Short mmCIF file of C-alpha atoms in Angstrom, two decimals:
data_model
loop_
_atom_site.label_atom_id
_atom_site.label_comp_id
_atom_site.label_asym_id
_atom_site.label_seq_id
_atom_site.Cartn_x
_atom_site.Cartn_y
_atom_site.Cartn_z
CA MET A 11 44.35 17.33 -3.85
CA SER A 12 41.35 14.34 -3.52
CA GLU A 13 38.14 14.40 -5.28
CA ASN A 14 35.15 13.95 -3.00
CA THR A 15 33.33 11.04 -3.96
CA ALA A 16 30.28 11.22 -0.60
CA TRP A 17 27.83 12.79 -3.04
CA PHE A 18 27.89 9.45 -5.34
CA GLU A 19 26.53 7.21 -2.48
CA GLU A 20 23.41 9.51 -2.08
CA LYS A 21 20.29 7.86 -4.57
CA GLU A 22 18.51 10.23 -6.41
CA PRO A 23 15.14 11.16 -5.46
CA TYR A 24 12.34 9.60 -6.95
CA ARG A 25 10.73 11.56 -9.55
CA TRP A 26 7.13 11.10 -7.37
CA ALA A 27 9.17 12.41 -4.42
CA ASN A 28 8.57 16.10 -3.49
CA VAL A 29 11.11 16.04 -0.52
CA SER A 30 10.50 18.95 2.33
CA PRO A 31 13.46 21.40 2.51
CA ASP A 32 14.78 19.70 6.16
CA SER A 33 14.46 16.19 4.30
CA THR A 34 11.98 15.00 7.56
CA TYR A 35 8.68 14.89 5.25
CA ILE A 36 8.29 13.41 1.56
CA ALA A 37 4.68 14.50 -0.22
CA PHE A 38 3.21 12.49 -3.43
CA ALA A 39 0.54 11.40 -4.73
CA ARG A 40 -1.55 7.69 -5.15
CA ASN A 41 -5.07 7.11 -6.15
CA TYR A 42 -5.73 10.43 -7.24
CA ASN A 43 -5.33 11.94 -3.09
CA LEU A 44 -2.14 13.33 -1.33
CA TYR A 45 -0.14 11.49 0.54
CA TYR A 46 3.37 12.02 2.79
CA MET A 47 5.70 9.96 4.44
CA ASP A 48 8.65 10.52 7.09
CA LEU A 49 12.47 10.07 6.19
CA GLU A 50 12.65 6.78 7.46
CA ASN A 51 10.03 5.34 5.54
CA TYR A 52 11.05 7.43 2.00
CA ARG A 53 14.25 5.51 2.69
CA LYS A 54 12.72 2.04 2.67
CA ALA A 55 11.09 2.75 -0.52
CA GLN A 56 14.41 4.12 -1.96
CA LYS A 57 15.59 -0.04 -1.21
CA ASP A 58 12.28 -1.11 -1.93
CA GLU A 59 9.23 0.37 -3.31
CA ASN A 60 6.90 -2.37 -2.58
CA ASP A 61 8.44 -2.91 1.29
CA SER A 62 4.75 -3.57 2.98
CA THR A 63 6.57 -2.25 5.95
CA ILE A 64 6.72 1.17 4.44
CA VAL A 65 3.74 3.68 6.34
CA GLU A 66 2.48 6.32 4.35
CA TYR A 67 -0.16 8.89 5.63
CA GLN A 68 -3.43 9.96 3.88
CA LEU A 69 -4.33 14.04 3.82
CA THR A 70 -7.06 13.58 1.18
CA THR A 71 -10.22 11.55 0.12
CA ALA A 72 -11.66 13.59 -2.97
CA GLY A 73 -9.47 13.02 -5.50
CA VAL A 74 -10.93 11.57 -8.59
CA PRO A 75 -9.89 10.99 -11.90
CA TYR A 76 -9.69 14.30 -14.18
CA TYR A 77 -9.44 16.22 -10.88
CA SER A 78 -6.54 14.69 -8.53
CA PHE A 79 -3.88 16.41 -5.77
CA GLY A 80 -1.02 15.08 -8.08
CA GLY A 81 0.07 13.42 -11.01
CA GLY A 82 -2.63 10.76 -11.30
CA TYR A 83 -3.12 8.05 -13.91
CA THR A 84 -5.00 8.60 -16.62
CA PRO A 85 -7.38 5.94 -18.31
CA GLU A 86 -7.52 5.41 -21.71
CA PRO A 87 -10.66 4.12 -23.19
CA ASN A 88 -9.76 0.38 -23.75
CA ASP A 89 -7.59 0.08 -20.50
CA SER A 90 -8.95 -3.06 -18.29
CA LYS A 91 -10.03 -2.51 -14.94
CA LYS A 92 -6.82 -4.15 -13.51
CA LYS A 93 -4.41 -2.20 -15.51
CA ILE A 94 -6.34 0.94 -13.69
CA ALA A 95 -6.10 -0.30 -10.22
CA GLU A 96 -2.41 -1.17 -11.01
CA GLU A 97 -1.71 2.30 -12.12
CA SER A 98 -3.64 4.28 -9.54
CA LYS A 99 -1.98 2.26 -6.49
CA LYS A 100 1.59 3.82 -7.79
CA ARG A 101 3.01 6.82 -6.42
CA ARG A 102 2.92 10.08 -8.24
CA SER A 103 4.11 13.29 -7.95
CA VAL A 104 2.98 15.90 -6.58
CA TRP A 105 3.34 19.96 -7.97
CA GLY A 106 3.35 22.01 -4.50
CA ALA A 107 5.66 23.97 -2.36
CA TRP A 108 6.85 23.73 1.22
CA SER A 109 7.00 26.29 3.54
CA PRO A 110 10.80 27.10 4.19
CA ASP A 111 10.57 25.87 7.75
CA ALA A 112 8.74 22.45 6.23
CA LYS A 113 5.51 22.95 8.51
CA LYS A 114 3.24 23.41 5.70
CA PHE A 115 3.06 22.25 2.15
CA ALA A 116 0.67 24.28 -0.43
CA LEU A 117 -0.62 22.93 -3.82
CA GLU A 118 -3.24 24.05 -6.43
CA ARG A 119 -5.98 21.41 -7.46
#
């Protein structure tokens, strides 16, 4: 009996990635707002998170510090504007749930 090593080849999902049940969409937060990307772009992000060809879709525009749609960056009192801007651009996790058919996504803000 041989050992099945196929699962070793798959990369672990990023902590910021909330993957739909059918793996077609990935939800995440950035700059305090809710975004999503498709599987093809997520695979690009797995290879290089800073790939300029990654296409992301913004779903909300009302996110602000201390009232975000996901795990936003909380600035410290002595953080520079540059650090705050850099940290806000990073993808962050979203605490939400996908419907079983992956057609809907729900979260509580």
